[in-house]
Tab-separated table of C-alpha atoms and ligand atoms in Angstrom:
chain	number	residue	atom	x	y	z
A	1	MET	CA	87.826	-27.515	-38.327
A	2	SER	CA	87.537	-31.279	-38.273
A	3	ARG	CA	85.529	-32.809	-41.079
A	4	SER	CA	82.915	-34.098	-38.687
A	5	ASP	CA	82.411	-30.693	-37.036
A	6	ASP	CA	79.341	-29.585	-38.985
A	7	SER	CA	78.446	-26.975	-36.377
A	8	ARG	CA	80.937	-24.606	-37.923
A	9	TYR	CA	79.150	-24.589	-41.258
A	10	LEU	CA	77.259	-21.332	-41.416
A	11	LYS	CA	74.093	-22.617	-43.014
A	12	GLY	CA	71.734	-20.179	-44.684
A	13	GLY	CA	68.582	-22.281	-44.594
A	14	PRO	CA	67.549	-21.702	-40.962
A	15	VAL	CA	68.263	-17.948	-41.159
A	16	ALA	CA	66.287	-17.694	-44.401
A	17	GLN	CA	63.362	-19.592	-42.863
A	18	ARG	CA	63.301	-17.221	-39.901
A	19	ILE	CA	63.242	-14.168	-42.170
A	20	ILE	CA	60.574	-15.643	-44.462
A	21	ALA	CA	58.340	-16.549	-41.492
A	22	SER	CA	58.428	-12.944	-40.330
A	23	VAL	CA	57.842	-11.618	-43.877
A	24	ARG	CA	54.850	-13.964	-44.154
A	25	GLU	CA	53.249	-12.398	-41.079
A	26	ASP	CA	53.859	-8.871	-42.367
A	27	ALA	CA	52.547	-9.766	-45.834
A	28	ALA	CA	49.354	-11.270	-44.379
A	29	ILE	CA	48.685	-8.120	-42.349
A	30	ALA	CA	49.384	-5.780	-45.266
A	31	THR	CA	47.159	-7.848	-47.559
A	32	ALA	CA	44.322	-7.825	-45.011
A	33	GLU	CA	44.678	-4.046	-44.812
A	34	GLY	CA	44.266	-3.735	-48.582
A	35	PHE	CA	47.913	-3.423	-49.582
A	36	PRO	CA	48.958	-6.769	-51.088
A	37	PRO	CA	52.702	-6.910	-51.848
A	38	LYS	CA	53.622	-7.776	-55.423
A	39	LEU	CA	57.096	-8.272	-56.841
A	40	VAL	CA	57.832	-8.053	-60.570
A	41	SER	CA	61.010	-9.683	-61.910
A	42	ILE	CA	62.542	-8.406	-65.144
A	43	THR	CA	64.838	-10.651	-67.171
A	44	VAL	CA	66.348	-9.661	-70.502
A	45	GLY	CA	67.707	-12.108	-73.077
A	46	ASP	CA	69.448	-15.294	-71.977
A	47	THR	CA	68.206	-16.183	-68.518
A	48	ALA	CA	70.411	-19.220	-67.797
A	49	ALA	CA	72.578	-17.291	-65.297
A	50	VAL	CA	69.584	-16.260	-63.195
A	51	ASP	CA	67.259	-19.217	-63.572
A	52	VAL	CA	68.052	-20.672	-60.126
A	53	TYR	CA	67.655	-17.295	-58.473
A	54	VAL	CA	64.318	-16.488	-60.177
A	55	ARG	CA	62.968	-19.973	-59.479
A	56	ASN	CA	63.770	-19.577	-55.794
A	57	GLN	CA	62.305	-16.086	-55.724
A	58	ARG	CA	59.009	-17.351	-57.100
A	59	ALA	CA	58.871	-20.324	-54.713
A	60	LYS	CA	59.694	-18.287	-51.596
A	61	ALA	CA	57.443	-15.380	-52.574
A	62	GLU	CA	54.545	-17.839	-52.853
A	63	LEU	CA	55.464	-19.261	-49.453
A	64	ALA	CA	55.530	-15.780	-47.933
A	65	GLY	CA	52.256	-14.639	-49.511
A	66	ILE	CA	53.871	-12.130	-51.857
A	67	GLY	CA	52.605	-11.900	-55.450
A	68	PHE	CA	55.303	-12.697	-58.022
A	69	GLU	CA	55.250	-11.971	-61.733
A	70	GLU	CA	57.980	-12.587	-64.257
A	71	ARG	CA	58.418	-10.294	-67.252
A	72	ARG	CA	60.840	-11.644	-69.828
A	73	PHE	CA	62.107	-9.388	-72.593
A	74	ALA	CA	63.904	-10.417	-75.794
A	75	ALA	CA	67.677	-9.872	-76.027
A	76	ASP	CA	67.262	-7.330	-78.857
A	77	ILE	CA	64.971	-4.961	-76.948
A	78	THR	CA	66.304	-1.388	-76.816
A	79	ALA	CA	67.233	0.372	-73.592
A	80	GLY	CA	64.491	2.935	-74.316
A	81	GLU	CA	61.811	0.260	-74.627
A	82	LEU	CA	62.933	-1.312	-71.366
A	83	GLU	CA	62.910	2.015	-69.579
A	84	ALA	CA	59.376	2.592	-70.854
A	85	ALA	CA	58.343	-0.810	-69.485
A	86	ILE	CA	59.890	0.068	-66.103
A	87	HIS	CA	58.070	3.411	-66.048
A	88	GLY	CA	54.858	1.494	-66.659
A	89	LEU	CA	55.555	-0.673	-63.610
A	90	ASN	CA	56.480	2.411	-61.559
A	91	ALA	CA	53.078	3.895	-62.381
A	92	ASP	CA	51.115	0.718	-61.609
A	93	PRO	CA	49.941	0.865	-57.978
A	94	ARG	CA	49.473	-2.927	-57.904
A	95	VAL	CA	53.205	-3.415	-58.391
A	96	THR	CA	55.023	-2.774	-55.107
A	97	GLY	CA	58.515	-4.033	-55.981
A	98	ILE	CA	60.684	-4.324	-59.107
A	99	ILE	CA	63.867	-6.368	-59.505
A	100	ILE	CA	66.048	-6.309	-62.629
A	101	GLN	CA	67.893	-9.606	-62.828
A	102	ARG	CA	71.547	-9.429	-63.876
A	103	PRO	CA	73.185	-9.759	-66.267
A	104	VAL	CA	71.426	-7.851	-69.051
A	105	PRO	CA	72.732	-7.828	-72.655
A	106	VAL	CA	75.794	-5.612	-73.173
A	107	HIS	CA	73.955	-3.022	-75.298
A	108	ILE	CA	71.749	-2.157	-72.299
A	109	PRO	CA	73.341	0.076	-69.667
A	110	ILE	CA	72.333	-1.592	-66.391
A	111	LYS	CA	72.877	1.612	-64.389
A	112	THR	CA	70.319	3.480	-66.494
A	113	LEU	CA	67.784	0.730	-65.877
A	114	GLN	CA	68.534	0.639	-62.174
A	115	ALA	CA	68.021	4.404	-61.980
A	116	ALA	CA	64.712	4.109	-63.884
A	117	VAL	CA	63.135	1.998	-61.116
A	118	HIS	CA	61.264	4.285	-58.722
A	119	PRO	CA	63.306	4.392	-55.476
A	120	LEU	CA	60.199	3.426	-53.472
A	121	LYS	CA	59.862	0.229	-55.554
A	122	ASP	CA	63.583	-0.551	-55.614
A	123	VAL	CA	63.574	-3.791	-53.611
A	124	GLU	CA	67.186	-4.578	-54.552
A	125	GLY	CA	68.558	-1.396	-53.061
A	126	MET	CA	70.425	-0.678	-56.305
A	127	HIS	CA	69.013	2.745	-57.266
A	128	PRO	CA	71.654	5.448	-56.661
A	129	ALA	CA	69.393	6.903	-53.951
A	130	SER	CA	69.151	3.521	-52.217
A	131	ILE	CA	72.906	2.960	-52.339
A	132	GLY	CA	73.305	6.507	-51.004
A	133	ASN	CA	71.194	5.584	-47.979
A	134	ILE	CA	73.700	2.863	-47.113
A	135	VAL	CA	76.519	5.411	-47.136
A	136	TYR	CA	74.391	7.507	-44.744
A	137	ASN	CA	73.984	4.514	-42.384
A	138	GLN	CA	70.290	3.999	-43.174
A	139	LEU	CA	70.453	0.253	-43.418
A	140	ASP	CA	66.884	-1.078	-43.410
A	141	LEU	CA	66.857	-1.730	-47.185
A	142	ALA	CA	70.283	-2.836	-48.443
A	143	PRO	CA	71.342	-4.769	-51.570
A	144	CYS	CA	70.136	-8.318	-50.919
A	145	THR	CA	73.338	-10.337	-51.275
A	146	ALA	CA	75.361	-7.879	-49.236
A	147	ALA	CA	72.771	-7.856	-46.447
A	148	ALA	CA	72.550	-11.663	-46.582
A	149	SER	CA	76.323	-12.053	-46.226
A	150	VAL	CA	76.489	-9.741	-43.224
A	151	GLU	CA	73.509	-11.523	-41.665
A	152	LEU	CA	75.438	-14.824	-41.889
A	153	LEU	CA	78.547	-13.318	-40.305
A	154	LYS	CA	76.362	-12.176	-37.395
A	155	GLU	CA	75.336	-15.818	-36.884
A	156	THR	CA	78.894	-16.483	-35.628
A	157	GLY	CA	78.272	-14.224	-32.630
A	158	LEU	CA	81.537	-12.371	-33.369
A	159	ASP	CA	81.583	-8.757	-32.226
A	160	LEU	CA	81.749	-6.720	-35.441
A	161	LYS	CA	83.144	-3.649	-33.672
A	162	GLY	CA	86.808	-3.387	-34.575
A	163	LEU	CA	86.760	-6.756	-36.364
A	164	GLU	CA	89.388	-7.062	-39.111
A	165	VAL	CA	87.360	-7.832	-42.224
A	166	VAL	CA	88.641	-8.352	-45.755
A	167	VAL	CA	86.271	-8.261	-48.727
A	168	VAL	CA	87.545	-9.759	-51.999
A	169	GLY	CA	85.615	-8.298	-54.957
A	170	HIS	CA	84.246	-4.758	-55.155
A	171	SER	CA	81.236	-4.920	-57.495
A	172	GLU	CA	78.470	-2.374	-56.943
A	173	ILE	CA	75.960	-5.110	-56.197
A	174	VAL	CA	77.993	-7.222	-53.751
A	175	GLY	CA	81.499	-6.199	-52.627
A	176	LYS	CA	81.025	-2.441	-52.216
A	177	PRO	CA	77.749	-2.596	-50.277
A	178	ILE	CA	79.207	-5.324	-48.019
A	179	ALA	CA	82.075	-2.964	-47.192
A	180	PHE	CA	79.666	-0.120	-46.359
A	181	LEU	CA	77.397	-2.317	-44.226
A	182	LEU	CA	80.390	-3.616	-42.264
A	183	MET	CA	81.787	-0.113	-41.754
A	184	SER	CA	78.415	0.873	-40.325
A	185	GLU	CA	78.715	-2.019	-37.881
A	186	GLY	CA	82.113	-0.762	-36.729
A	187	ALA	CA	84.369	-3.265	-38.527
A	188	THR	CA	87.739	-2.310	-39.981
A	189	VAL	CA	87.345	-3.097	-43.657
A	190	THR	CA	89.897	-3.791	-46.395
A	191	VAL	CA	88.599	-4.219	-49.935
A	192	CYS	CA	90.576	-6.226	-52.532
A	193	HIS	CA	90.034	-6.410	-56.295
A	194	HIS	CA	91.859	-7.569	-59.396
A	195	MET	CA	94.543	-4.897	-59.046
A	196	THR	CA	95.317	-5.713	-55.416
A	197	ARG	CA	99.014	-6.714	-55.269
A	198	SER	CA	98.589	-9.656	-52.942
A	199	VAL	CA	95.062	-10.742	-52.112
A	200	ALA	CA	96.617	-13.546	-50.035
A	201	ALA	CA	98.575	-11.134	-47.817
A	202	HIS	CA	95.396	-9.191	-46.997
A	203	ALA	CA	93.173	-12.247	-46.707
A	204	ARG	CA	95.505	-13.883	-44.173
A	205	ARG	CA	94.999	-10.957	-41.770
A	206	ALA	CA	91.225	-11.244	-41.771
A	207	ASP	CA	89.106	-12.349	-38.814
A	208	ALA	CA	86.254	-12.446	-41.327
A	209	LEU	CA	86.813	-12.974	-45.038
A	210	PHE	CA	84.086	-12.212	-47.615
A	211	VAL	CA	84.661	-13.497	-51.131
A	212	ALA	CA	82.570	-12.309	-54.112
A	213	VAL	CA	84.597	-12.719	-57.274
A	214	GLY	CA	83.109	-15.465	-59.438
A	215	LYS	CA	86.186	-17.745	-59.599
A	216	PRO	CA	85.915	-21.285	-58.245
A	217	ARG	CA	88.550	-22.186	-55.601
A	218	LEU	CA	90.210	-18.724	-55.704
A	219	ILE	CA	90.638	-18.816	-51.923
A	220	LYS	CA	92.807	-21.666	-50.635
A	221	ALA	CA	93.634	-22.736	-47.088
A	222	ASP	CA	96.982	-20.871	-47.030
A	223	MET	CA	95.121	-17.581	-47.610
A	224	VAL	CA	92.985	-17.941	-44.489
A	225	LYS	CA	93.852	-17.062	-40.884
A	226	PRO	CA	93.274	-19.993	-38.516
A	227	GLY	CA	89.990	-19.457	-36.697
A	228	ALA	CA	88.600	-16.981	-39.227
A	229	ALA	CA	85.004	-16.813	-40.503
A	230	VAL	CA	84.822	-17.298	-44.284
A	231	ILE	CA	81.748	-16.078	-46.139
A	232	ASP	CA	81.696	-17.512	-49.661
A	233	ILE	CA	79.356	-15.530	-51.884
A	234	GLY	CA	80.388	-17.027	-55.234
A	235	ILE	CA	77.784	-18.946	-57.206
A	236	ASN	CA	79.555	-20.637	-60.105
A	237	SER	CA	78.351	-23.445	-62.327
A	238	GLU	CA	80.907	-26.040	-63.323
A	239	ILE	CA	80.969	-29.576	-64.592
A	240	GLY	CA	81.919	-31.973	-61.802
A	241	PRO	CA	84.034	-35.132	-62.121
A	242	ASP	CA	80.812	-37.102	-62.655
A	243	GLY	CA	80.004	-34.985	-65.741
A	244	GLU	CA	77.074	-33.329	-63.965
A	245	THR	CA	76.694	-29.538	-63.648
A	246	ARG	CA	77.130	-28.388	-60.056
A	247	ILE	CA	77.217	-25.102	-58.160
A	248	VAL	CA	80.417	-24.140	-56.342
A	249	GLY	CA	81.544	-20.972	-54.577
A	250	ASP	CA	84.784	-18.994	-54.783
A	251	VAL	CA	86.408	-20.785	-51.843
A	252	ASP	CA	88.181	-24.142	-51.890
A	253	THR	CA	85.887	-25.364	-49.143
A	254	ASP	CA	87.515	-28.768	-48.629
A	255	SER	CA	90.888	-27.293	-47.665
A	256	VAL	CA	89.663	-24.047	-46.065
A	257	LYS	CA	87.289	-25.815	-43.690
A	258	GLU	CA	90.311	-27.376	-41.976
A	259	VAL	CA	91.608	-23.889	-41.076
A	260	ALA	CA	88.563	-21.676	-40.608
A	261	SER	CA	86.299	-21.686	-37.563
A	262	TRP	CA	83.236	-20.914	-39.669
A	263	ILE	CA	82.571	-21.384	-43.359
A	264	THR	CA	79.483	-20.944	-45.514
A	265	PRO	CA	78.600	-23.890	-47.747
A	266	VAL	CA	77.717	-23.373	-51.411
A	267	PRO	CA	74.940	-24.157	-52.105
A	268	GLY	CA	73.093	-23.687	-48.841
A	269	GLY	CA	74.925	-20.614	-47.504
A	270	VAL	CA	74.415	-17.017	-48.622
A	271	GLY	CA	72.098	-17.908	-51.571
A	272	PRO	CA	68.932	-18.816	-49.625
A	273	ILE	CA	69.296	-15.735	-47.393
A	274	THR	CA	69.641	-13.486	-50.457
A	275	VAL	CA	66.192	-14.598	-51.577
A	276	ALA	CA	64.745	-14.091	-48.080
A	277	ILE	CA	66.190	-10.565	-47.848
A	278	LEU	CA	64.694	-9.710	-51.241
A	279	LEU	CA	61.286	-10.559	-49.800
A	280	ARG	CA	62.000	-8.633	-46.601
A	281	ASN	CA	63.035	-5.648	-48.725
A	282	THR	CA	59.759	-5.995	-50.621
A	283	MET	CA	57.902	-5.460	-47.346
A	284	VAL	CA	60.121	-2.508	-46.354
A	285	ALA	CA	59.428	-0.931	-49.764
A	286	LEU	CA	55.699	-1.524	-49.331
A	287	SER	CA	55.631	0.176	-45.937
A	288	ARG	CA	57.449	3.169	-47.404
A	289	GLN	CA	54.846	3.361	-50.174
A	290	ARG	CA	52.076	3.157	-47.587
A	291	ALA	CA	53.689	5.912	-45.517
A	292	LEU	CA	53.788	8.170	-48.578
A	293	TYR	CA	50.192	7.256	-49.444
A	294	GLN	CA	49.148	8.096	-45.900
A	295	ALA	CA	51.063	11.386	-45.896
A	296	THR	CA	49.578	12.374	-49.262
A	297	TYR	CA	45.959	11.244	-48.939
A	298	GLY	CA	45.525	10.761	-45.203
A	299	VAL	CA	45.249	14.502	-44.581
A	300	ALA	CA	42.659	14.852	-47.336
A	301	ASP	CA	40.693	11.928	-45.837
A	302	LYS	CA	40.734	13.612	-42.429
A	303	LEU	CA	39.663	16.967	-43.847
A	304	ALA	CA	36.885	15.271	-45.829
A	305	ALA	CA	35.660	13.539	-42.668
A	306	GLU	CA	35.461	16.822	-40.712
B	1	NDP	N1	74.961	-15.654	-53.313
B	1	NDP	C1	74.310	-14.716	-53.964
B	1	NDP	O1	73.217	-14.400	-53.591
B	1	NDP	C2	74.956	-14.013	-55.107
B	1	NDP	C3	76.105	-14.490	-55.614
B	1	NDP	N2	76.745	-13.828	-56.606
B	1	NDP	C4	78.000	-14.420	-57.055
B	1	NDP	O2	79.082	-13.691	-56.488
B	1	NDP	C5	80.175	-13.658	-57.377
B	1	NDP	C6	80.552	-12.214	-57.653
B	1	NDP	O3	79.440	-11.571	-58.272
B	1	NDP	P1	79.520	-10.039	-58.741
B	1	NDP	O4	80.012	-9.198	-57.636
B	1	NDP	O5	78.212	-9.741	-59.363
B	1	NDP	O6	80.653	-10.182	-59.884
B	1	NDP	P2	81.457	-9.080	-60.719
B	1	NDP	O7	82.055	-9.833	-61.857
B	1	NDP	O8	80.603	-7.898	-60.972
B	1	NDP	O9	82.618	-8.644	-59.731
B	1	NDP	C7	83.697	-9.462	-59.430
B	1	NDP	C8	84.686	-8.711	-58.587
B	1	NDP	O10	85.812	-9.527	-58.340
B	1	NDP	C9	87.014	-8.811	-58.608
B	1	NDP	N3	88.051	-9.739	-59.056
B	1	NDP	C10	88.143	-10.390	-60.240
B	1	NDP	N4	89.212	-11.197	-60.250
B	1	NDP	C11	89.811	-11.063	-59.055
B	1	NDP	C12	90.949	-11.641	-58.458
B	1	NDP	N5	91.685	-12.552	-59.099
B	1	NDP	N6	91.282	-11.260	-57.221
B	1	NDP	C13	90.541	-10.353	-56.558
B	1	NDP	N7	89.434	-9.786	-57.051
B	1	NDP	C14	89.078	-10.134	-58.291
B	1	NDP	C15	86.631	-7.818	-59.671
B	1	NDP	O11	87.525	-6.736	-59.579
B	1	NDP	P3	87.646	-5.639	-60.753
B	1	NDP	O12	86.319	-4.964	-60.859
B	1	NDP	O13	88.711	-4.750	-60.242
B	1	NDP	O14	87.985	-6.436	-61.981
B	1	NDP	C16	85.215	-7.438	-59.240
B	1	NDP	O15	85.234	-6.427	-58.278
B	1	NDP	C17	79.715	-14.458	-58.612
B	1	NDP	O16	80.125	-15.804	-58.455
B	1	NDP	C18	78.205	-14.369	-58.547
B	1	NDP	O17	77.573	-15.445	-59.199
B	1	NDP	C19	76.294	-12.647	-57.102
B	1	NDP	C20	75.121	-12.104	-56.638
B	1	NDP	C21	74.335	-12.803	-55.649
B	2	GUE	N1	69.920	-8.191	-59.890
B	2	GUE	C1	70.469	-9.318	-59.463
B	2	GUE	N2	70.640	-9.513	-58.136
B	2	GUE	C2	71.194	-10.666	-57.664
B	2	GUE	O1	71.341	-10.838	-56.443
B	2	GUE	C3	71.557	-11.677	-58.608
B	2	GUE	C4	71.344	-11.422	-59.974
B	2	GUE	N3	70.822	-10.238	-60.360
B	2	GUE	N4	71.695	-12.340	-60.887
B	2	GUE	C5	72.164	-13.651	-60.526
B	2	GUE	C6	72.895	-13.640	-59.206
B	2	GUE	C7	72.967	-15.000	-58.581
B	2	GUE	N5	72.086	-14.933	-57.445
B	2	GUE	C8	71.649	-16.005	-56.680
B	2	GUE	C9	70.953	-15.823	-55.499
B	2	GUE	C10	70.497	-16.903	-54.776
B	2	GUE	C11	70.724	-18.180	-55.221
B	2	GUE	C12	70.215	-19.317	-54.422
B	2	GUE	O2	69.138	-19.273	-53.885
B	2	GUE	N6	70.993	-20.370	-54.291
B	2	GUE	C13	70.641	-21.498	-53.471
B	2	GUE	C14	70.065	-22.624	-54.250
B	2	GUE	C15	70.962	-23.328	-55.228
B	2	GUE	C16	70.264	-24.436	-55.982
B	2	GUE	O3	69.027	-24.565	-55.924
B	2	GUE	O4	70.983	-25.185	-56.615
B	2	GUE	C17	71.890	-21.888	-52.667
B	2	GUE	O5	72.947	-21.274	-52.886
B	2	GUE	O6	71.743	-22.743	-51.817
B	2	GUE	C18	71.422	-18.398	-56.393
B	2	GUE	C19	71.884	-17.306	-57.112
B	2	GUE	C20	71.633	-13.675	-57.296
B	2	GUE	N7	72.086	-12.879	-58.235
């Protein structure tokens, strides 16, 4: 890719705007019908690692007409107290979505918290039941970052059927769900992690390379097949040469962009779409809650009317 060829940057902004515009329409209709969407964000302890994400969530939720409330808990809260707080939100009909921001302090088992969120309010798609749906090819509510990354790959127009895809990183929240989503789309997926003998050898075979590790410049130009699509999911803070803090991904963008046909910038790539998908998921969750409400009370309403 020549330096001037900006068209090969897979930018997240326009995709995110498209998604948010559609969410805004859905949210306006639902609100008019008496079901206003409302997202509650839970942060525990030090919030520095999620501040950017939460700030963007609030801003975009406001833009989309979705209520947004932040609940911050002290670092020394017990897992039991947090679970009780989550159960309270589960029981509150005004709350239609719950997101637990990561990381949480080490004494709190994140999986227990994730499982405490009612599956119908699990807008992150991280409850075991939600993850299970992905394995069963029910893809309308998937973990946000994974869905965002796949959405960006689709922007290339590449046919995902039979595409050789390599995913570097296999966390439950990013790498694993990406692999499942891509398998559902018909791609041939290889997943690498810290025990993989040669990440480079796998990465070089990929038509599409997804990187979600958390290590700046892990992926260099000699690890990328010429013409490949590179989706950089990493969001890492580092101090730049000017002494200022900046956000960089996991890919050495300057060198890789000379080899790849498409590359996602950081910032401005996967991040903005992640936020948009969270809001889209909030609407999917709300319609599921409405469907249950209808199934439970609709019959009684009809009988009462007769
Ligand atoms: N853009 C967005 O919206 C989001 C971005 N992120 C960013 O994505 C990155 C990854 O996040 P997350 O998945 O939560 O991180 P985790 O730390 O949970 O997972 C990192 C993964 O990378 C693997 N890994 C570590 N070192 C290597 C290596 N040298 N070679 C190959 N694989 C390696 C680990 O393998 P193992 O488990 O075997 O050690 C693990 O599977 C971070 O930079 C994070 O900030 C995260 C969420 C959203
Ligand atoms: N339960 C949970 N789910 C997550 O998905 C999750 C999390 N916890 N904890 C933190 C990480 C990080 N993350 C980001 C998502 C979007 C941007 C984002 O919007 N970035 C923009 C803006 C950057 C900026 O303003 O500087 C961009 O990349 O262009 C950033 C970071 C989600 N994460």
